[in-house]
Coordinates of C-alpha atoms and ligand atoms in Angstrom, one line a residue:
X1 CA 49.7 58.4 60.7
X2 CA 51.0 62.6 62.8
X3 CA 54.9 62.8 63.2
X4 CA 56.3 62.4 65.9
X5 CA 59.7 63.2 68.1
X6 CA 62.1 60.1 67.9
X7 CA 63.8 61.6 70.6
X8 CA 61.9 61.5 73.0
X9 CA 61.3 57.5 72.2
X10 CA 61.4 54.9 75.5
X11 CA 64.1 51.7 74.9
X12 CA 61.5 49.9 73.9
X13 CA 60.7 51.8 70.9
X14 CA 63.5 51.3 69.9
X15 CA 63.6 47.5 69.8
X16 CA 60.7 47.2 68.0
X17 CA 61.5 50.1 65.4
X18 CA 64.6 48.3 65.0
X19 CA 63.6 44.2 65.1
X20 CA 63.4 44.0 61.3
X21 CA 58.7 44.1 62.3
X22 CA 59.3 41.3 66.2
X23 CA 61.6 39.5 63.7
X24 CA 65.1 40.6 65.9
X25 CA 67.2 37.5 67.2
X26 CA 64.4 35.6 67.7
X27 CA 64.8 32.6 65.3
X28 CA 69.5 32.6 66.1
X29 CA 68.6 32.4 70.3
X30 CA 66.2 29.7 69.7
X31 CA 68.9 27.5 67.3
X32 CA 70.8 27.8 69.8
X33 CA 71.8 26.0 73.5
X34 CA 70.8 28.8 75.4
X35 CA 68.1 28.2 77.8
X36 CA 66.8 32.0 77.6
X37 CA 66.7 35.4 75.8
X38 CA 68.6 38.0 75.4
X39 CA 66.9 41.3 76.9
X40 CA 65.7 42.9 73.8
X41 CA 63.7 39.9 72.2
X42 CA 61.8 40.3 75.8
X43 CA 60.0 42.7 74.3
X44 CA 59.0 41.5 71.5
X45 CA 58.5 37.8 72.4
X46 CA 55.4 39.2 73.5
X47 CA 53.8 40.4 70.2
X48 CA 54.6 36.4 70.1
X49 CA 52.3 35.1 72.5
X50 CA 54.8 34.0 74.7
X51 CA 56.4 35.9 78.1
X52 CA 60.3 34.6 79.7
X53 CA 59.8 34.0 83.3
X54 CA 61.5 32.0 85.7
X55 CA 60.7 29.8 88.8
X56 CA 60.5 32.6 91.5
X57 CA 60.0 29.7 94.4
X58 CA 63.8 28.6 93.4
X59 CA 65.5 32.1 93.4
X60 CA 66.3 31.4 96.5
X61 CA 68.7 28.7 97.4
X62 CA 70.6 29.3 93.7
X63 CA 74.4 28.6 94.4
X64 CA 76.1 31.5 93.2
X65 CA 76.7 31.9 89.3
X66 CA 73.3 29.6 89.0
X67 CA 71.4 31.0 86.1
X68 CA 67.2 31.8 87.4
X69 CA 65.4 28.9 85.7
X70 CA 63.7 30.2 83.3
X71 CA 60.3 28.9 81.7
X72 CA 57.9 30.2 79.6
X73 CA 54.0 31.7 80.0
X74 CA 52.6 31.6 76.6
X75 CA 49.1 33.1 75.8
X76 CA 46.5 32.0 72.9
X77 CA 44.2 33.8 72.1
X78 CA 40.7 33.2 71.7
X79 CA 38.1 36.5 70.3
X80 CA 35.1 35.6 72.8
X81 CA 36.7 33.4 74.3
X82 CA 35.4 30.2 71.0
X83 CA 37.1 26.8 70.7
X84 CA 35.5 23.9 69.6
X85 CA 35.6 19.9 71.6
X86 CA 38.5 19.6 69.5
X87 CA 40.9 22.7 69.6
X88 CA 39.8 22.0 73.5
X89 CA 41.5 18.0 73.3
X90 CA 44.3 19.6 71.2
X91 CA 45.1 22.5 74.4
X92 CA 44.4 20.2 77.4
X93 CA 47.2 17.6 75.7
X94 CA 50.1 20.3 75.2
X95 CA 49.3 20.6 79.0
X96 CA 51.3 17.6 80.5
X97 CA 53.4 17.8 76.6
X98 CA 55.6 20.7 76.8
X99 CA 54.0 22.6 80.4
X100 CA 53.5 21.8 83.8
X101 CA 50.6 19.7 83.5
X102 CA 48.0 22.0 83.1
X103 CA 45.4 25.9 81.4
X104 CA 44.8 28.4 83.0
X105 CA 41.5 30.8 82.0
X106 CA 42.3 34.4 81.5
X107 CA 39.9 36.6 82.3
X108 CA 40.4 38.0 79.1
X109 CA 39.2 34.8 77.4
X110 CA 42.1 33.4 76.5
X111 CA 44.1 30.3 77.4
X112 CA 47.7 30.2 79.1
X113 CA 50.5 27.4 79.8
X114 CA 53.1 28.0 82.2
X115 CA 56.7 26.6 82.9
X116 CA 57.5 25.7 78.9
X117 CA 60.8 25.4 78.9
X118 CA 62.6 27.6 75.5
X119 CA 63.2 24.3 73.6
X120 CA 59.8 24.2 74.0
X121 CA 58.1 26.8 72.7
X122 CA 58.0 26.1 68.9
X123 CA 56.8 22.8 68.9
X124 CA 53.5 24.2 71.6
X125 CA 53.2 27.2 68.8
X126 CA 52.9 24.7 65.8
X127 CA 50.7 23.0 67.9
X128 CA 48.7 25.8 68.8
X129 CA 48.1 26.4 65.3
X130 CA 47.7 23.2 64.4
X131 CA 44.9 23.6 66.4
X132 CA 43.5 26.8 64.3
X133 CA 44.4 28.7 67.3
X134 CA 47.1 30.9 67.8
X135 CA 49.3 33.0 69.4
X136 CA 49.9 36.1 67.5
X137 CA 49.3 39.2 69.6
X138 CA 47.8 37.5 72.7
X139 CA 50.4 40.3 74.7
X140 CA 52.6 42.6 73.2
X141 CA 51.4 47.0 71.8
X142 CA 48.4 46.0 69.8
X143 CA 45.0 44.3 70.0
X144 CA 45.0 42.0 72.8
X145 CA 42.2 39.1 72.7
X146 CA 39.4 40.2 71.9
X147 CA 36.7 39.3 74.1
X148 CA 32.7 39.2 73.9
X149 CA 30.0 37.4 76.6
X150 CA 29.9 33.7 76.5
X151 CA 26.5 32.8 76.3
X152 CA 25.3 30.5 73.2
X153 CA 22.8 32.2 72.0
X154 CA 22.2 33.2 68.7
X155 CA 20.1 36.1 68.8
X156 CA 20.5 39.4 67.0
X157 CA 22.6 40.8 69.7
X158 CA 24.3 37.9 70.7
X159 CA 24.8 37.0 67.4
X160 CA 26.9 40.4 66.3
X161 CA 29.4 39.9 69.6
X162 CA 30.7 37.4 68.9
X163 CA 31.4 38.8 65.5
X164 CA 32.7 42.0 66.5
X165 CA 35.2 40.5 68.5
X166 CA 35.4 38.0 65.3
X167 CA 36.0 41.1 62.4
X168 CA 38.1 43.5 65.6
X169 CA 40.3 40.8 65.8
X170 CA 40.9 40.4 62.7
X171 CA 41.1 44.0 61.3
X172 CA 43.9 44.5 64.4
X173 CA 45.9 41.8 63.9
X174 CA 49.0 42.8 63.2
X175 CA 50.7 41.6 59.5
X176 CA 54.1 41.0 60.0
X177 CA 55.0 37.1 58.1
X178 CA 57.4 36.9 61.5
X179 CA 55.4 34.8 63.7
X180 CA 55.8 32.5 60.5
X181 CA 59.0 32.7 59.6
X182 CA 59.7 32.1 63.0
X183 CA 57.1 29.3 64.8
X184 CA 55.4 27.6 61.8
X185 CA 59.6 27.4 59.1
X186 CA 57.0 29.9 56.8
X187 CA 58.4 31.4 53.9
X188 CA 61.0 34.0 54.4
X189 CA 59.5 37.2 53.0
X190 CA 62.6 39.2 50.9
X191 CA 61.4 43.0 52.0
X192 CA 59.7 44.3 55.1
X193 CA 59.3 47.5 53.6
X194 CA 55.7 47.3 53.7
X195 CA 54.5 44.5 55.8
X196 CA 52.7 46.4 58.4
X197 CA 50.3 48.7 57.0
X198 CA 48.2 49.6 60.0
X199 CA 50.8 49.2 62.6
X200 CA 53.7 50.7 60.9
X201 CA 57.3 49.9 62.7
X202 CA 57.0 50.6 66.1
X203 CA 53.1 49.0 66.0
X204 CA 51.0 51.2 69.2
X205 CA 52.8 52.5 72.2
X206 CA 51.2 49.9 74.3
X207 CA 49.3 46.6 74.3
X208 CA 45.1 48.1 73.3
X209 CA 42.0 46.0 75.0
X210 CA 38.6 45.5 73.5
X211 CA 35.5 44.0 74.4
X212 CA 31.8 43.7 73.3
X213 CA 29.0 43.1 76.0
X214 CA 25.1 44.2 75.6
X215 CA 22.8 46.0 76.9
X216 CA 21.3 43.0 79.3
X217 CA 24.7 41.6 80.7
X218 CA 28.3 43.0 81.4
X219 CA 30.4 39.7 82.2
X220 CA 32.6 41.6 79.8
X221 CA 33.6 44.4 82.9
X222 CA 33.3 46.8 78.9
X223 CA 34.8 50.0 81.7
X224 CA 37.4 48.3 82.1
X225 CA 39.1 48.4 78.5
X226 CA 40.7 50.9 76.1
X227 CA 37.3 50.4 74.1
X228 CA 34.1 48.6 74.9
X229 CA 31.1 47.9 72.5
X230 CA 27.8 47.2 74.1
X231 CA 25.0 45.6 71.3
X232 CA 21.7 47.7 72.1
X233 CA 18.4 45.8 69.5
X234 CA 15.3 47.4 68.7
X235 CA 12.7 44.3 69.6
X236 CA 14.3 41.6 67.5
X237 CA 17.2 43.0 64.7
X238 CA 20.8 45.3 65.6
X239 CA 19.6 48.2 66.2
X240 CA 23.3 49.7 67.1
X241 CA 26.8 49.8 69.3
X242 CA 27.6 52.5 72.2
X243 CA 31.2 53.1 71.5
X244 CA 33.0 53.3 75.3
X245 CA 36.9 55.2 75.3
X246 CA 39.3 54.8 77.9
X247 CA 38.9 52.9 80.5
X248 CA 42.0 50.2 82.2
X249 CA 43.5 49.5 85.8
X250 CA 46.4 49.7 85.5
X251 CA 48.6 51.8 88.4
X252 CA 51.7 50.8 90.1
X253 CA 52.5 51.7 93.6
X254 CA 53.7 55.4 94.7
X255 CA 53.1 56.8 91.8
X256 CA 49.9 59.1 92.1
X257 CA 50.2 59.8 87.9
X258 CA 48.8 56.7 88.0
X259 CA 45.4 55.7 87.7
X260 CA 42.8 53.2 87.2
X261 CA 39.7 54.9 85.0
X262 CA 36.6 53.4 83.7
X263 CA 35.9 53.9 79.8
X264 CA 33.0 57.0 79.0
X265 CA 30.6 57.6 76.3
X266 CA 32.2 59.0 72.5
X267 CA 28.8 57.7 71.1
X268 CA 27.5 55.3 69.6
X269 CA 27.9 53.8 65.6
X270 CA 25.7 51.3 62.9
X271 CA 25.8 47.5 63.7
X272 CA 28.7 47.3 60.3
X273 CA 31.1 50.5 61.7
X274 CA 31.9 48.4 64.7
X275 CA 35.1 47.5 63.5
X276 CA 35.8 50.3 61.6
X277 CA 35.1 52.5 64.9
X278 CA 38.0 50.0 66.8
X279 CA 40.3 50.4 64.3
X280 CA 40.0 54.5 64.5
X281 CA 40.2 53.9 67.9
X282 CA 43.1 52.9 67.7
X283 CA 44.5 54.6 65.0
X284 CA 44.1 57.5 67.4
X285 CA 46.5 55.8 69.8
X286 CA 48.4 54.5 67.5
X287 CA 49.3 58.5 66.5
X288 CA 49.0 60.0 69.8
X289 CA 50.1 57.7 72.8
X290 CA 52.5 58.3 74.6
X291 CA 55.1 56.0 72.7
X292 CA 58.2 58.3 75.9
X293 CA 57.1 56.7 79.2
X294 CA 55.7 53.4 79.2
X295 CA 53.9 53.8 82.3
X296 CA 51.7 56.8 80.6
X297 CA 51.4 55.1 77.9
X298 CA 47.5 53.7 77.2
X299 CA 45.0 55.6 75.6
X300 CA 43.1 56.0 79.8
X301 CA 46.0 59.0 80.0
X302 CA 45.5 60.4 75.7
X303 CA 41.6 61.1 77.0
X304 CA 42.4 61.6 80.0
X305 CA 44.9 65.2 79.0
X306 CA 42.9 66.1 75.8
X307 CA 39.3 65.4 76.7
X308 CA 36.0 63.5 75.7
X309 CA 35.7 66.1 72.9
X310 CA 39.0 66.5 71.3
X311 CA 39.0 62.8 71.7
X312 CA 35.5 63.0 69.9
X313 CA 36.4 65.2 67.1
X314 CA 39.6 64.1 65.9
X315 CA 37.4 60.8 65.4
X316 CA 35.1 62.6 63.5
X317 CA 37.6 63.9 61.7
X318 CA 38.9 60.3 60.5
X319 CA 35.7 58.5 60.8
X320 CA 34.1 57.9 56.6
X321 CA 30.8 56.5 58.6
X322 CA 28.8 58.9 61.8
X323 CA 29.9 58.5 65.3
X324 CA 26.0 59.2 66.7
X325 CA 25.3 60.2 69.8
X326 CA 25.0 57.7 72.7
X327 CA 22.3 55.4 72.9
X328 CA 20.7 55.3 76.9
X329 CA 19.9 52.7 79.0
X330 CA 19.5 51.8 82.2
X331 CA 22.7 50.2 84.2
X332 CA 24.1 47.1 82.8
X333 CA 22.7 44.0 84.3
X334 CA 25.6 41.1 83.9
X335 CA 25.3 37.2 83.9
X336 CA 27.6 34.1 85.0
X337 CA 26.5 31.8 83.1
X338 CA 27.2 29.4 85.0
X339 CA 25.5 26.5 85.7
X340 CA 22.4 24.7 82.9
X341 CA 21.4 27.3 80.8
X342 CA 19.1 27.2 78.1
X343 CA 20.5 28.5 74.9
X344 CA 19.6 27.6 71.0
X345 CA 17.8 25.8 69.2
X346 CA 16.6 23.9 72.4
X347 CA 20.2 23.0 73.4
X348 CA 21.9 24.1 76.7
X349 CA 25.0 25.1 78.1
X350 CA 26.2 24.2 81.1
X351 CA 29.1 26.5 82.5
X352 CA 31.9 25.4 85.0
X353 CA 33.2 27.5 87.7
X354 CA 36.8 26.7 87.4
X355 CA 38.8 28.7 90.9
X356 CA 41.1 31.3 89.3
X357 CA 41.0 29.6 85.8
X358 CA 43.0 27.1 86.9
X359 CA 42.6 23.7 85.6
X360 CA 44.3 21.4 87.3
X361 CA 44.2 18.0 88.7
X362 CA 44.0 18.3 92.4
X363 CA 43.9 15.7 95.5
X364 CA 40.6 16.0 96.0
X365 CA 39.5 18.5 92.1
X366 CA 39.9 16.7 89.1
X367 CA 38.8 20.1 87.1
X368 CA 41.0 18.7 84.4
X369 CA 40.3 14.2 83.9
X370 CA 36.6 16.3 84.2
X371 CA 37.0 18.9 81.5
X372 CA 38.5 16.5 79.1
X373 CA 37.1 13.7 79.7
X374 CA 33.1 16.1 78.9
X375 CA 34.4 17.4 75.9
X376 CA 35.9 14.0 74.9
X377 CA 32.5 11.9 75.4
X378 CA 29.5 15.4 74.5
X379 CA 31.9 17.5 72.0
X380 CA 30.2 20.6 73.7
X381 CA 31.8 23.8 71.8
X382 CA 33.9 25.0 74.8
X383 CA 33.8 28.8 76.0
X384 CA 35.8 30.5 78.2
X385 CA 35.1 33.2 80.5
X386 CA 36.1 36.6 81.6
X387 CA 35.8 35.5 85.1
X388 CA 38.1 32.2 84.2
X389 CA 35.1 29.7 83.5
X390 CA 34.4 28.0 81.0
X391 CA 31.4 26.9 79.2
X392 CA 30.5 23.4 77.8
X393 CA 28.1 24.6 75.3
X394 CA 25.2 23.1 72.2
X395 CA 25.1 20.5 74.5
X396 CA 21.7 18.3 74.7
X397 CA 19.5 18.4 77.8
X398 CA 20.4 15.0 79.2
X399 CA 23.9 16.0 78.4
X400 CA 24.4 18.7 80.1
X401 CA 22.6 17.6 82.9
X402 CA 25.2 13.9 82.5
X403 CA 27.9 16.4 82.0
X404 CA 27.1 18.2 85.4
X405 CA 27.3 14.2 87.4
X406 CA 31.0 13.1 85.7
X407 CA 31.8 16.4 87.4
X408 CA 30.5 15.5 90.4
X409 CA 31.9 12.5 90.1
X410 CA 35.6 14.2 89.9
X411 CA 35.1 16.4 92.7
X412 CA 34.2 19.5 91.3
X413 CA 31.0 21.6 93.1
X414 CA 28.2 22.4 90.7
X415 CA 27.8 26.1 90.4
X416 CA 24.6 26.7 93.0
X417 CA 26.6 24.4 95.4
X418 CA 29.3 27.2 96.1
X419 CA 29.0 29.8 98.4
X420 CA 29.1 33.1 96.9
X421 CA 32.6 34.3 97.8
X422 CA 33.9 31.3 96.0
X423 CA 31.2 31.7 92.8
X424 CA 31.7 35.3 92.1
X425 CA 36.5 35.9 92.8
X426 CA 38.9 35.6 91.3
X427 CA 43.1 35.8 91.2
X428 CA 45.9 36.7 88.9
X429 CA 48.7 33.8 88.5
X430 CA 51.4 35.8 91.0
X431 CA 53.8 34.0 91.7
X432 CA 55.1 31.7 91.0
X433 CA 55.4 32.1 87.7
X434 CA 54.1 36.5 87.3
X435 CA 58.3 38.2 87.0
X436 CA 56.1 42.0 88.5
X437 CA 54.4 39.5 91.3
X438 CA 55.3 41.2 95.1
X439 CA 53.1 38.8 96.1
X440 CA 50.6 35.7 96.9
X441 CA 47.3 35.5 95.2
X442 CA 45.9 32.4 93.1
X443 CA 48.0 30.4 95.9
X444 CA 46.6 32.4 98.2
X445 CA 43.1 33.4 97.5
X446 CA 41.2 29.6 98.3
X447 CA 42.2 30.0 101.8
X448 CA 41.0 34.2 102.2
X449 CA 38.2 32.7 100.7
X450 CA 37.4 30.5 103.3
X451 CA 37.6 32.4 105.6
X452 CA 35.0 34.7 104.7
X453 CA 32.3 32.0 102.6
X454 CA 32.4 31.0 106.8
X455 CA 32.4 34.5 107.9
X456 CA 29.6 35.7 105.5
X457 CA 28.5 32.2 106.9
X458 CA 27.7 32.9 109.9
X459 CA 26.3 36.5 108.8
X460 CA 23.4 35.3 107.2
X461 CA 24.3 35.8 104.0
X462 CA 26.3 33.5 101.8
X463 CA 24.3 33.4 99.1
X464 CA 24.1 37.2 98.0
X465 CA 26.2 38.3 95.3
X466 CA 29.6 39.3 96.2
X467 CA 33.1 39.9 93.9
X468 CA 36.1 38.9 95.7
X469 CA 39.5 39.5 93.7
X470 CA 43.1 39.4 94.4
X471 CA 46.1 40.4 92.5
X472 CA 49.7 39.9 93.1
X473 CA 50.4 43.9 92.9
X474 CA 48.2 46.7 91.5
X475 CA 48.6 46.0 87.6
X476 CA 44.7 44.4 88.5
X477 CA 44.8 41.6 86.5
X478 CA 42.1 40.3 87.6
X479 CA 40.4 43.6 87.2
X480 CA 39.8 44.0 91.0
X481 CA 39.0 48.0 90.8
X482 CA 35.4 47.5 89.7
X483 CA 34.9 44.2 92.5
X484 CA 32.7 44.3 96.2
X485 CA 36.6 43.7 97.3
X486 CA 39.0 43.4 96.5
X487 CA 43.1 42.5 98.1
X488 CA 45.7 44.8 96.3
X489 CA 49.4 42.8 96.8
X490 CA 51.8 45.7 98.5
X491 CA 55.4 42.8 99.4
X492 CA 55.0 39.7 100.2
X493 CA 52.2 38.7 103.1
X494 CA 50.9 42.8 102.8
X495 CA 47.9 44.1 100.5
X496 CA 46.0 46.9 100.2
X497 CA 42.1 46.7 100.7
X498 CA 39.6 47.9 98.5
X499 CA 35.9 47.8 98.6
X500 CA 33.6 49.6 96.6
X501 CA 33.0 47.8 92.8
X502 CA 30.3 45.3 92.8
X503 CA 29.3 43.3 89.9
X504 CA 28.0 45.8 86.6
X505 CA 31.7 46.9 87.5
X506 CA 30.6 50.2 86.3
X507 CA 32.7 52.1 88.8
X508 CA 35.4 52.5 90.8
X509 CA 36.4 51.1 94.8
X510 CA 38.0 53.3 97.1
X511 CA 41.7 52.4 98.5
X512 CA 39.1 51.5 101.9
X513 CA 42.8 49.1 104.2
X514 CA 46.6 50.0 103.4
X515 CA 48.9 47.4 103.4
X516 CA 46.7 44.9 105.7
X517 CA 48.7 41.8 106.6
X518 CA 47.5 38.6 105.3
X519 CA 45.9 37.6 108.2
X520 CA 44.5 40.4 108.9
X521 CA 42.3 40.8 105.8
X522 CA 38.1 39.7 106.9
X523 CA 39.0 41.4 110.1
X524 CA 40.2 44.6 108.0
X525 CA 36.7 44.6 106.2
X526 CA 34.8 42.6 109.2
X527 CA 32.4 45.6 111.0
X528 CA 31.3 46.4 107.2
X529 CA 30.1 42.8 106.3
X530 CA 28.0 43.0 109.8
X531 CA 26.6 45.8 108.8
X532 CA 26.3 44.9 105.7
X533 CA 24.5 42.2 106.5
X534 CA 22.2 43.4 108.7
X535 CA 21.2 47.0 107.0
X536 CA 21.3 46.0 103.7
X537 CA 18.1 46.6 101.0
X538 CA 16.4 44.5 98.9
X539 CA 19.8 43.3 96.5
X540 CA 21.8 45.5 98.1
X541 CA 25.9 44.7 97.0
X542 CA 28.5 44.9 99.1
X543 CA 30.4 48.1 97.2
X544 CA 26.6 49.3 96.7
X545 CA 25.9 49.9 100.6
X546 CA 29.8 50.6 101.2
X547 CA 28.3 53.9 98.7
X548 CA 25.5 53.9 100.2
X549 CA 27.3 55.2 103.2
X550 CA 29.3 57.5 102.2
X551 CA 26.4 59.2 100.8
X552 CA 28.1 58.2 96.8
X553 CA 24.9 55.6 96.2
X554 CA 24.0 57.7 93.6
X555 CA 23.2 58.8 90.7
X556 CA 25.6 56.1 89.2
X557 CA 27.5 55.9 85.8
X558 CA 25.2 55.5 82.5
X559 CA 26.3 54.6 78.6
X560 CA 26.0 58.0 77.8
X561 CA 27.6 59.5 80.8
X562 CA 24.5 61.8 81.5
X563 CA 25.3 61.4 85.0
X564 CA 28.5 61.4 87.2
X565 CA 30.5 57.9 88.3
X566 CA 29.8 57.7 92.0
X567 CA 33.4 56.7 93.0
X568 CA 35.6 58.7 90.3
X569 CA 39.5 57.3 90.0
X570 CA 41.1 56.2 92.9
X571 CA 44.4 57.5 91.3
X572 CA 44.8 59.7 94.5
X573 CA 44.7 55.9 96.7
X574 CA 48.1 56.0 97.1
Ligands
SRM1 FE1 47.6 40.9 83.3 C1 51.3 41.6 82.9 C2 48.8 38.8 83.7 C3 44.6 40.4 81.8 C4 47.3 44.8 84.0 N1 49.1 40.3 82.8 C5 51.0 41.0 83.1 C6 52.0 39.7 82.5 C7 52.4 39.3 81.6 C8 53.0 40.0 83.5 C9 54.0 40.8 82.9 O1 53.9 41.5 82.7 O2 55.3 40.2 83.2 C10 51.5 38.2 83.9 C11 51.4 37.6 83.5 C12 51.5 36.9 84.9 C13 51.1 34.8 84.7 O3 52.3 33.7 85.1 O4 50.3 34.7 84.0 C14 49.5 39.1 83.2 N2 46.9 39.3 82.7 C15 47.6 38.1 83.8 C16 46.1 37.3 83.3 C17 46.5 35.8 82.8 C18 46.2 37.5 84.5 C19 44.5 36.4 85.4 O5 44.5 36.2 86.0 O6 44.5 35.5 84.2 C20 45.2 38.5 82.0 C21 45.7 37.8 80.5 C22 44.4 37.9 79.8 C23 44.1 37.7 78.2 O7 44.1 36.5 78.0 O8 44.8 38.6 77.3 C24 45.7 39.4 82.0 N3 46.5 42.7 82.8 C25 44.9 41.5 82.4 C26 43.4 42.8 83.1 C27 42.2 42.7 83.2 C28 41.9 42.8 82.2 O9 43.0 42.2 80.4 O10 40.4 42.3 81.7 C29 44.0 44.2 83.4 C30 43.9 45.3 83.4 C31 43.4 46.3 82.6 C32 44.3 47.1 82.2 O11 44.8 46.6 80.5 O12 44.4 48.2 82.6 C33 45.3 43.6 83.8 N4 48.8 43.1 83.5 C34 48.6 44.4 83.3 C35 48.7 45.5 83.6 C36 49.3 46.5 83.9 C37 48.8 47.9 82.9 C38 48.9 48.9 82.6 O13 48.5 49.2 82.0 O14 49.7 50.4 83.7 C39 50.5 45.1 83.6 C40 51.9 44.9 83.3 C41 52.3 46.0 81.2 O15 51.7 45.3 81.0 O16 53.1 46.3 82.5 C42 50.1 43.5 83.5
SF4_2 FE1 51.7 39.6 87.9 FE2 50.5 42.1 89.0 FE3 49.5 40.9 86.9 FE4 48.7 39.5 89.2 S1 48.0 41.8 88.7 S2 49.3 38.6 87.2 S3 51.4 39.9 90.4 S4 51.0 41.2 86.7

């Protein structure tokens, strides 16, 4: 590892360094009557998969001196979103026992619980582990949940995606025994000196995200990640992985030096070197990433500063395998895998649209009951998608049809009957759980989509694919900056409107209108929607149309970067 100037370390670096590999005083606080943890441990808890939050709806109206209504978010990491029926049922059971009665499918194919009380953290984590899953490294300055195309096909590329996602997750999982000691009553480690051979005592400078896609499907939004792998086949054989680096979407309002950025091509590697390549990128980040300013501590800033050539040289200097030129590919297609889809060996999958990933029972639509019944009755594989949806896989065709009927009986609309504005929409959780939210998102999106659905139907484009995404702050958790249309929270009731991404997610959107009130969101883009409906060419999405109007329709970003990205970055949006 490169030597670092420890005097310039941020406070979080100091917490990590003195934590005895993620132990801190977590165990003591669990054993105490306190309702919440002290500041230092909050950073460490993230590595264990949990965030301390409080009910933000209850912040106002507290009497003087009354403490916040503390609760916890708990995140399960599931590489490529894969779970078994038994795991799903175990996860579902915990939602009532320890959380707020809901499961939340995340934009990175993981699962979240909200509203877990401090005293219930340990039994919940133990139960998740008992179901052979983990919350370890679902958050924190480490490799996060590794994403992969969820389609349950066994052709070489799909199989390679699943294998690569699992191998990367395995390779970069923290080695510290702290998790087992604290949550699973594992044996105490006598010495902690050599506990983290890869991460060392301060782990990575910041979160690190990897996704694996296919040349035939970019459903994981490959360009938004620190590292993206794209599986490329040659006939029936897997030929190589293209490696892209330096993507990331988080920005801060009013800080022009923060930016959303798309990943760019590094080169290609042989299939057996995929996990090794990701590990080298993570090691360069570990050794050279910014540890003084967390706002600039993502890989994208290092690559922005160095340039891709210097990064490539550093990669080659560390790799014991060849980094070949990127393999040129056309723009990546995109699928959401919803509805009835043929898969391997005569089996079928049924993809269920879940609004903002929230598996809950509402008055009219009982997603949780419907999914629990479908999973317990037909024993499918369960795969979470990057669009916050769920696929039930490995079904016989008659069972897949019965699943659709069962869902309908609980009020769940089949995907083919959904308007495009709804089917492709996403929102982050925001209020009342997220501590960083400055505006509503998940709770507001349904009403906004209702308005857009009605307008787009009137304009005759109800079923034309369009991605509408909303977030409660500029951090980008629902990947707003690659959508056709996005609403990014500025403050309560106020949003920035972005336009110009698209389904393929290979282009960044532009700031289109600033500071628009909730009740004026449709009005702000209606003239553009009208023109799109009347003037679009066949297959032209809203983002494509907007880019054409702006004179930037071509060329689009390709996987070798031979052409320039159309919209650049949105760093100057403020
Ligand atoms: Fe995120 C922080 C939720 C995907 C960028 N994100 C948070 C926290 C933990 C808030 C906090 O730090 O206190 C949110 C918890 C809210 C809650 O109440 O549950 C949160 N992020 C989510 C999820 C649940 C959104 C969702 O609708 O599913 C996603 C969990 C994924 C998972 O399973 O691991 C989620 N977050 C993303 C993505 C999208 C992606 O990774 O594909 C991004 C943009 C990509 C990127 O990382 O650049 C994203 N989240 C952030 C950031 C900005 C990071 C940055 O570099 O600036 C933060 C803030 C931070 O880290 O300081 C953040
Ligand atoms: Fe919270 Fe902002 Fe992420 Fe939404 S985008 S979950 S408000 S951090």
